[in-house]
PDB file of C-alpha atoms and ligand atoms in Angstrom:
ATOM      1  CA  MET X   4      53.627 122.941 111.951  1.00 68.00           C
ATOM      2  CA  THR X   5      55.499 122.158 108.180  1.00 74.00           C
ATOM      3  CA  ALA X   6      58.886 124.640 108.386  1.00 72.00           C
ATOM      4  CA  THR X   7      56.805 126.585 105.985  1.00 79.00           C
ATOM      5  CA  SER X   8      54.004 127.584 107.783  1.00 88.00           C
ATOM      6  CA  LYS X   9      56.626 128.383 110.501  1.00 89.00           C
ATOM      7  CA  GLN X  10      58.997 130.538 108.472  1.00 91.00           C
ATOM      8  CA  GLU X  11      54.981 131.982 107.171  1.00 93.00           C
ATOM      9  CA  LYS X  12      53.900 132.727 110.501  1.00 94.00           C
ATOM     10  CA  LEU X  13      56.862 135.021 112.144  1.00 97.00           C
ATOM     11  CA  ALA X  14      57.317 135.611 108.620  1.00 97.00           C
ATOM     12  CA  THR X  15      53.306 137.149 108.824  1.00 97.00           C
ATOM     13  CA  LEU X  16      53.397 138.893 112.044  1.00 98.00           C
ATOM     14  CA  PHE X  17      56.630 140.830 111.447  1.00 98.00           C
ATOM     15  CA  ARG X  18      55.194 141.967 108.501  1.00 97.00           C
ATOM     16  CA  GLN X  19      52.910 143.596 110.786  1.00 96.00           C
ATOM     17  CA  ALA X  20      54.912 143.994 113.628  1.00 97.00           C
ATOM     18  CA  ARG X  21      56.936 146.215 111.838  1.00 97.00           C
ATOM     19  CA  VAL X  22      58.705 147.415 113.953  1.00 98.00           C
ATOM     20  CA  ILE X  23      59.928 145.087 116.639  1.00 98.00           C
ATOM     21  CA  PRO X  24      61.615 146.481 120.391  1.00 98.00           C
ATOM     22  CA  VAL X  25      64.384 145.363 121.567  1.00 98.00           C
ATOM     23  CA  LEU X  26      64.406 144.295 125.539  1.00 98.00           C
ATOM     24  CA  THR X  27      67.268 144.048 127.338  1.00 97.00           C
ATOM     25  CA  ILE X  28      66.202 143.794 131.401  1.00 98.00           C
ATOM     26  CA  GLU X  29      68.288 144.584 134.633  1.00 97.00           C
ATOM     27  CA  ARG X  30      64.923 144.815 136.473  1.00 98.00           C
ATOM     28  CA  LEU X  31      62.137 142.375 136.934  1.00 98.00           C
ATOM     29  CA  GLU X  32      59.929 144.984 137.769  1.00 98.00           C
ATOM     30  CA  ASP X  33      60.529 146.743 135.017  1.00 98.00           C
ATOM     31  CA  ALA X  34      59.096 144.721 132.657  1.00 98.00           C
ATOM     32  CA  ALA X  35      55.709 144.909 132.767  1.00 98.00           C
ATOM     33  CA  PRO X  36      55.228 148.462 132.862  1.00 98.00           C
ATOM     34  CA  LEU X  37      57.847 148.147 130.256  1.00 98.00           C
ATOM     35  CA  ALA X  38      55.529 146.212 127.662  1.00 98.00           C
ATOM     36  CA  ARG X  39      52.421 148.263 128.948  1.00 98.00           C
ATOM     37  CA  ALA X  40      54.273 151.184 127.512  1.00 98.00           C
ATOM     38  CA  LEU X  41      55.538 149.815 124.686  1.00 98.00           C
ATOM     39  CA  VAL X  42      51.267 148.212 123.864  1.00 98.00           C
ATOM     40  CA  ALA X  43      49.706 151.663 124.723  1.00 98.00           C
ATOM     41  CA  GLY X  44      52.153 153.890 122.455  1.00 98.00           C
ATOM     42  CA  GLY X  45      50.762 150.719 120.027  1.00 97.00           C
ATOM     43  CA  VAL X  46      54.103 148.595 119.555  1.00 98.00           C
ATOM     44  CA  HIS X  47      53.124 144.782 120.191  1.00 98.00           C
ATOM     45  CA  THR X  48      55.669 142.774 119.574  1.00 98.00           C
ATOM     46  CA  MET X  49      58.873 142.692 121.472  1.00 98.00           C
ATOM     47  CA  GLU X  50      61.901 140.817 121.795  1.00 98.00           C
ATOM     48  CA  VAL X  51      63.139 139.866 125.116  1.00 98.00           C
ATOM     49  CA  THR X  52      66.553 139.421 125.216  1.00 98.00           C
ATOM     50  CA  LEU X  53      69.285 136.727 126.911  1.00 98.00           C
ATOM     51  CA  ARG X  54      70.709 138.964 128.219  1.00 97.00           C
ATOM     52  CA  THR X  55      70.244 139.686 131.514  1.00 97.00           C
ATOM     53  CA  PRO X  56      69.992 137.162 134.220  1.00 98.00           C
ATOM     54  CA  VAL X  57      66.107 138.400 134.286  1.00 98.00           C
ATOM     55  CA  ALA X  58      65.672 137.848 131.534  1.00 98.00           C
ATOM     56  CA  ILE X  59      63.546 134.513 131.838  1.00 98.00           C
ATOM     57  CA  ASP X  60      61.567 136.343 134.379  1.00 98.00           C
ATOM     58  CA  ALA X  61      60.510 139.666 133.066  1.00 98.00           C
ATOM     59  CA  ALA X  62      59.585 137.828 129.641  1.00 98.00           C
ATOM     60  CA  LYS X  63      57.276 135.196 131.860  1.00 98.00           C
ATOM     61  CA  ALA X  64      56.110 138.778 133.626  1.00 98.00           C
ATOM     62  CA  ILE X  65      54.815 140.312 130.829  1.00 98.00           C
ATOM     63  CA  ILE X  66      52.858 137.412 129.291  1.00 98.00           C
ATOM     64  CA  ALA X  67      51.049 136.746 132.077  1.00 98.00           C
ATOM     65  CA  GLU X  68      50.442 140.873 133.001  1.00 98.00           C
ATOM     66  CA  VAL X  69      49.657 142.097 129.316  1.00 98.00           C
ATOM     67  CA  PRO X  70      47.851 139.736 127.273  1.00 98.00           C
ATOM     68  CA  ASP X  71      48.389 142.614 124.409  1.00 98.00           C
ATOM     69  CA  ALA X  72      51.297 141.640 124.268  1.00 98.00           C
ATOM     70  CA  ILE X  73      53.316 139.492 121.929  1.00 98.00           C
ATOM     71  CA  VAL X  74      56.337 138.061 123.263  1.00 98.00           C
ATOM     72  CA  GLY X  75      59.056 136.510 121.590  1.00 98.00           C
ATOM     73  CA  ILE X  76      63.177 135.541 123.142  1.00 98.00           C
ATOM     74  CA  GLY X  77      66.130 137.314 121.096  1.00 98.00           C
ATOM     75  CA  THR X  78      70.321 136.015 122.207  1.00 98.00           C
ATOM     76  CA  ILE X  79      68.663 132.883 121.739  1.00 98.00           C
ATOM     77  CA  LEU X  80      72.618 131.799 121.332  1.00 98.00           C
ATOM     78  CA  ASN X  81      72.640 127.757 120.945  1.00 98.00           C
ATOM     79  CA  ALA X  82      69.148 124.766 121.213  1.00 98.00           C
ATOM     80  CA  ASP X  83      68.875 125.459 125.321  1.00 98.00           C
ATOM     81  CA  ASP X  84      68.655 128.433 125.118  1.00 98.00           C
ATOM     82  CA  LEU X  85      65.922 127.849 121.890  1.00 98.00           C
ATOM     83  CA  ALA X  86      63.891 125.057 124.135  1.00 97.00           C
ATOM     84  CA  ARG X  87      64.298 127.315 127.830  1.00 97.00           C
ATOM     85  CA  ALA X  88      62.035 129.619 125.135  1.00 97.00           C
ATOM     86  CA  HIS X  89      59.922 127.350 123.719  1.00 97.00           C
ATOM     87  CA  ALA X  90      59.175 126.151 126.939  1.00 97.00           C
ATOM     88  CA  LEU X  91      58.180 130.018 127.825  1.00 97.00           C
ATOM     89  CA  GLY X  92      54.925 129.366 125.435  1.00 96.00           C
ATOM     90  CA  VAL X  93      56.561 132.824 123.740  1.00 97.00           C
ATOM     91  CA  GLN X  94      55.458 133.443 119.896  1.00 97.00           C
ATOM     92  CA  PHE X  95      58.961 133.314 117.559  1.00 98.00           C
ATOM     93  CA  GLY X  96      62.405 133.254 118.992  1.00 98.00           C
ATOM     94  CA  ILE X  97      66.312 134.935 117.226  1.00 98.00           C
ATOM     95  CA  SER X  98      69.253 134.968 117.323  1.00 98.00           C
ATOM     96  CA  PRO X  99      71.784 137.761 116.553  1.00 98.00           C
ATOM     97  CA  GLY X 100      73.550 134.645 114.079  1.00 98.00           C
ATOM     98  CA  ALA X 101      73.015 130.796 113.480  1.00 97.00           C
ATOM     99  CA  THR X 102      75.110 128.067 114.524  1.00 98.00           C
ATOM    100  CA  PRO X 103      74.933 124.321 112.676  1.00 97.00           C
ATOM    101  CA  ASP X 104      73.643 122.856 116.289  1.00 98.00           C
ATOM    102  CA  LEU X 105      71.097 126.067 116.333  1.00 98.00           C
ATOM    103  CA  LEU X 106      69.690 125.436 112.274  1.00 98.00           C
ATOM    104  CA  LYS X 107      69.144 121.278 113.473  1.00 98.00           C
ATOM    105  CA  ALA X 108      67.506 122.487 117.139  1.00 98.00           C
ATOM    106  CA  ALA X 109      65.465 125.274 115.836  1.00 98.00           C
ATOM    107  CA  ALA X 110      64.377 123.461 112.421  1.00 97.00           C
ATOM    108  CA  ALA X 111      63.292 120.604 114.400  1.00 97.00           C
ATOM    109  CA  SER X 112      61.456 122.327 117.024  1.00 96.00           C
ATOM    110  CA  ALA X 113      58.104 124.088 116.447  1.00 95.00           C
ATOM    111  CA  LEU X 114      58.921 127.412 118.217  1.00 97.00           C
ATOM    112  CA  PRO X 115      58.794 129.792 115.131  1.00 97.00           C
ATOM    113  CA  PHE X 116      62.396 131.312 114.509  1.00 98.00           C
ATOM    114  CA  ALA X 117      65.221 134.015 112.965  1.00 98.00           C
ATOM    115  CA  PRO X 118      68.704 133.004 112.547  1.00 98.00           C
ATOM    116  CA  GLY X 119      70.535 135.439 112.082  1.00 98.00           C
ATOM    117  CA  ILE X 120      72.659 136.707 108.903  1.00 98.00           C
ATOM    118  CA  ALA X 121      75.852 138.995 108.062  1.00 98.00           C
ATOM    119  CA  THR X 122      76.785 136.728 105.210  1.00 97.00           C
ATOM    120  CA  ALA X 123      76.137 135.413 101.825  1.00 98.00           C
ATOM    121  CA  SER X 124      77.543 132.597 103.691  1.00 98.00           C
ATOM    122  CA  GLU X 125      75.291 131.736 106.529  1.00 98.00           C
ATOM    123  CA  LEU X 126      71.595 133.285 104.666  1.00 98.00           C
ATOM    124  CA  MET X 127      72.992 129.265 102.649  1.00 98.00           C
ATOM    125  CA  GLN X 128      73.052 128.048 106.335  1.00 98.00           C
ATOM    126  CA  ALA X 129      70.074 129.532 107.269  1.00 98.00           C
ATOM    127  CA  LEU X 130      68.160 128.827 103.914  1.00 97.00           C
ATOM    128  CA  ALA X 131      69.253 125.045 103.461  1.00 97.00           C
ATOM    129  CA  HIS X 132      67.148 124.613 107.338  1.00 97.00           C
ATOM    130  CA  GLY X 133      64.367 126.158 105.436  1.00 96.00           C
ATOM    131  CA  PHE X 134      64.293 129.550 106.917  1.00 97.00           C
ATOM    132  CA  ASP X 135      63.691 132.406 104.659  1.00 96.00           C
ATOM    133  CA  PHE X 136      63.145 134.448 106.856  1.00 97.00           C
ATOM    134  CA  VAL X 137      66.560 135.701 109.007  1.00 98.00           C
ATOM    135  CA  LYS X 138      67.862 138.710 111.086  1.00 98.00           C
ATOM    136  CA  PHE X 139      70.096 140.841 109.388  1.00 98.00           C
ATOM    137  CA  PHE X 140      73.127 141.963 111.855  1.00 98.00           C
ATOM    138  CA  PRO X 141      73.927 144.209 112.196  1.00 98.00           C
ATOM    139  CA  ALA X 142      72.930 145.664 109.894  1.00 98.00           C
ATOM    140  CA  GLU X 143      74.298 149.151 108.873  1.00 98.00           C
ATOM    141  CA  GLN X 144      77.232 148.327 110.182  1.00 98.00           C
ATOM    142  CA  SER X 145      78.025 144.886 108.269  1.00 97.00           C
ATOM    143  CA  GLY X 146      77.570 147.363 105.192  1.00 97.00           C
ATOM    144  CA  GLY X 147      73.929 148.657 105.499  1.00 98.00           C
ATOM    145  CA  ILE X 148      71.009 148.533 102.966  1.00 98.00           C
ATOM    146  CA  LYS X 149      73.316 148.377 100.040  1.00 97.00           C
ATOM    147  CA  ALA X 150      74.724 145.121 101.398  1.00 97.00           C
ATOM    148  CA  LEU X 151      71.609 143.705 101.876  1.00 97.00           C
ATOM    149  CA  ARG X 152      69.937 144.409  97.902  1.00 97.00           C
ATOM    150  CA  ALA X 153      73.511 143.432  96.928  1.00 96.00           C
ATOM    151  CA  LEU X 154      72.732 139.969  99.365  1.00 94.00           C
ATOM    152  CA  ALA X 155      68.564 139.996  97.119  1.00 90.00           C
ATOM    153  CA  GLY X 156      70.439 139.865  93.584  1.00 93.00           C
ATOM    154  CA  PRO X 157      71.296 136.061  94.311  1.00 97.00           C
ATOM    155  CA  PHE X 158      68.953 135.124  97.356  1.00 97.00           C
ATOM    156  CA  PRO X 159      65.578 136.430  95.447  1.00 95.00           C
ATOM    157  CA  SER X 160      63.336 134.684  98.143  1.00 95.00           C
ATOM    158  CA  ALA X 161      64.952 135.774 101.917  1.00 97.00           C
ATOM    159  CA  ARG X 162      63.028 137.974 103.723  1.00 97.00           C
ATOM    160  CA  PHE X 163      64.424 139.604 106.460  1.00 98.00           C
ATOM    161  CA  CYS X 164      63.779 141.560 109.798  1.00 98.00           C
ATOM    162  CA  PRO X 165      67.566 144.321 109.777  1.00 98.00           C
ATOM    163  CA  THR X 166      69.194 144.886 113.043  1.00 98.00           C
ATOM    164  CA  GLY X 167      72.104 147.045 114.823  1.00 98.00           C
ATOM    165  CA  GLY X 168      72.417 150.951 113.807  1.00 98.00           C
ATOM    166  CA  ILE X 169      68.661 151.625 113.324  1.00 97.00           C
ATOM    167  CA  GLY X 170      65.886 153.683 114.983  1.00 95.00           C
ATOM    168  CA  GLU X 171      63.819 156.835 114.494  1.00 92.00           C
ATOM    169  CA  ALA X 172      65.537 158.374 112.080  1.00 93.00           C
ATOM    170  CA  ASN X 173      67.110 154.990 109.328  1.00 96.00           C
ATOM    171  CA  ALA X 174      64.508 152.855 110.477  1.00 97.00           C
ATOM    172  CA  ALA X 175      61.374 153.736 107.455  1.00 96.00           C
ATOM    173  CA  ILE X 176      64.106 153.586 104.852  1.00 97.00           C
ATOM    174  CA  TRP X 177      64.618 149.868 105.850  1.00 97.00           C
ATOM    175  CA  LEU X 178      61.604 149.505 105.607  1.00 97.00           C
ATOM    176  CA  ALA X 179      61.217 150.873 102.328  1.00 96.00           C
ATOM    177  CA  GLU X 180      63.072 147.538 100.849  1.00 97.00           C
ATOM    178  CA  PRO X 181      60.904 145.078  98.971  1.00 96.00           C
ATOM    179  CA  ASN X 182      62.281 142.156 101.106  1.00 96.00           C
ATOM    180  CA  VAL X 183      62.271 143.964 105.124  1.00 98.00           C
ATOM    181  CA  LEU X 184      59.193 143.043 107.022  1.00 98.00           C
ATOM    182  CA  ALA X 185      60.305 144.597 110.151  1.00 98.00           C
ATOM    183  CA  VAL X 186      63.061 146.297 111.720  1.00 98.00           C
ATOM    184  CA  GLY X 187      64.536 145.701 115.356  1.00 98.00           C
ATOM    185  CA  GLY X 188      66.376 148.451 117.475  1.00 97.00           C
ATOM    186  CA  SER X 189      66.691 149.212 121.161  1.00 97.00           C
ATOM    187  CA  TRP X 190      66.130 152.962 120.416  1.00 96.00           C
ATOM    188  CA  LEU X 191      62.329 152.670 121.739  1.00 96.00           C
ATOM    189  CA  CYS X 192      63.173 151.328 124.956  1.00 94.00           C
ATOM    190  CA  PRO X 193      66.280 153.612 126.138  1.00 95.00           C
ATOM    191  CA  ALA X 194      68.117 152.270 128.598  1.00 95.00           C
ATOM    192  CA  ASP X 195      68.487 155.747 130.105  1.00 96.00           C
ATOM    193  CA  ASP X 196      64.060 155.719 129.796  1.00 97.00           C
ATOM    194  CA  VAL X 197      63.709 152.532 131.434  1.00 97.00           C
ATOM    195  CA  ARG X 198      66.040 153.484 134.759  1.00 96.00           C
ATOM    196  CA  SER X 199      64.261 155.550 135.460  1.00 98.00           C
ATOM    197  CA  SER X 200      60.662 154.526 134.183  1.00 98.00           C
ATOM    198  CA  ASN X 201      59.806 157.231 132.051  1.00 98.00           C
ATOM    199  CA  TRP X 202      57.233 155.130 130.861  1.00 98.00           C
ATOM    200  CA  ALA X 203      54.819 157.799 128.939  1.00 98.00           C
ATOM    201  CA  GLY X 204      58.149 159.029 127.213  1.00 97.00           C
ATOM    202  CA  ILE X 205      58.298 155.391 125.517  1.00 98.00           C
ATOM    203  CA  THR X 206      54.859 155.601 125.331  1.00 98.00           C
ATOM    204  CA  ALA X 207      55.098 158.479 123.118  1.00 97.00           C
ATOM    205  CA  MET X 208      58.242 157.470 120.600  1.00 96.00           C
ATOM    206  CA  CYS X 209      56.626 154.301 120.254  1.00 97.00           C
ATOM    207  CA  GLU X 210      53.751 156.672 119.179  1.00 97.00           C
ATOM    208  CA  ARG X 211      55.690 158.778 117.165  1.00 95.00           C
ATOM    209  CA  THR X 212      58.223 156.036 115.355  1.00 94.00           C
ATOM    210  CA  MET X 213      54.739 154.236 114.415  1.00 95.00           C
ATOM    211  CA  LYS X 214      53.503 157.238 113.188  1.00 94.00           C
ATOM    212  CA  SER X 215      56.236 158.286 111.194  1.00 91.00           C
ATOM    213  CA  LEU X 216      56.241 154.845 108.979  1.00 92.00           C
ATOM    214  CA  LYS X 217      52.026 155.062 108.741  1.00 87.00           C
ATOM    215  CA  ALA X 218      53.139 158.386 106.900  1.00 84.00           C
ATOM    216  CA  ALA X 219      56.258 156.973 104.744  1.00 81.00           C
ATOM    217  CA  SER X 220      54.575 153.857 103.765  1.00 76.00           C
ATOM    218  CA  ARG X 221      51.278 155.856 101.863  1.00 66.00           C
TER     219      ARG X 221
HETATM  220  C1  3PG J  22      70.108 143.155 119.141  1.00 64.64           C
HETATM  221  O1  3PG J  22      70.377 142.697 119.402  1.00 64.64           O
HETATM  222  O2  3PG J  22      69.736 143.223 118.180  1.00 64.64           O
HETATM  223  C2  3PG J  22      70.877 145.182 118.906  1.00 64.64           C
HETATM  224  O3  3PG J  22      71.205 144.693 120.345  1.00 64.64           O
HETATM  225  C3  3PG J  22      69.383 145.931 118.358  1.00 64.64           C
HETATM  226  O4  3PG J  22      71.218 147.507 117.457  1.00 64.64           O
HETATM  227  P1  3PG J  22      70.441 148.182 118.300  1.00 64.64           P
HETATM  228  O5  3PG J  22      70.515 148.348 120.157  1.00 64.64           O
HETATM  229  O6  3PG J  22      71.868 149.448 118.048  1.00 64.64           O
HETATM  230  O7  3PG J  22      69.734 148.962 117.847  1.00 64.64           O
END
């Protein structure tokens, strides 16, 4: 796959998804029920972060047991993480940032990938490696929508998935920006709900969010 078609595939996936839940799975047995709860609420695309010892097995379990889930791996910090993600057969990789090594490895890999950026220089590095669809992280903490608009000026080709500080209250506001394809965040899978296996609560929140986003985009 060429660099452009990889990025287009990812951009299309994210544009369709609108919201990307960021999953930090502590117990392997939560993986499939959590993914099922998200899918039942209309949220099919999800990022499993490499932040816990069970993350890789959790992603494997979701792929095997929840065929309607579209799984990506997040918190990819280096080329090894990227290779591990690719070997799992996930649909995409995403990172809170980028290093020159990671950008090089991701440009050479067939796995669709979004590096993280928070500044103009970081965005320039991402663009130089062919990544015009990036994660803006941490979005609210890095200046919010004002910062994103300022970045859009010199970089009209860049498209974003803001993540960090986004929730039910502001997701639609971010998504109204023309260069925002999707928003990411942990709000759709609160740790307390996962801990208490409140799968119905997670499904209900997903349904509410998707409904409000649909209404906002009319
Ligand atoms: C991430 O890595 O994308 C963030 O932890 C998600 O940020 P949030 O918890 O503020 O949604």
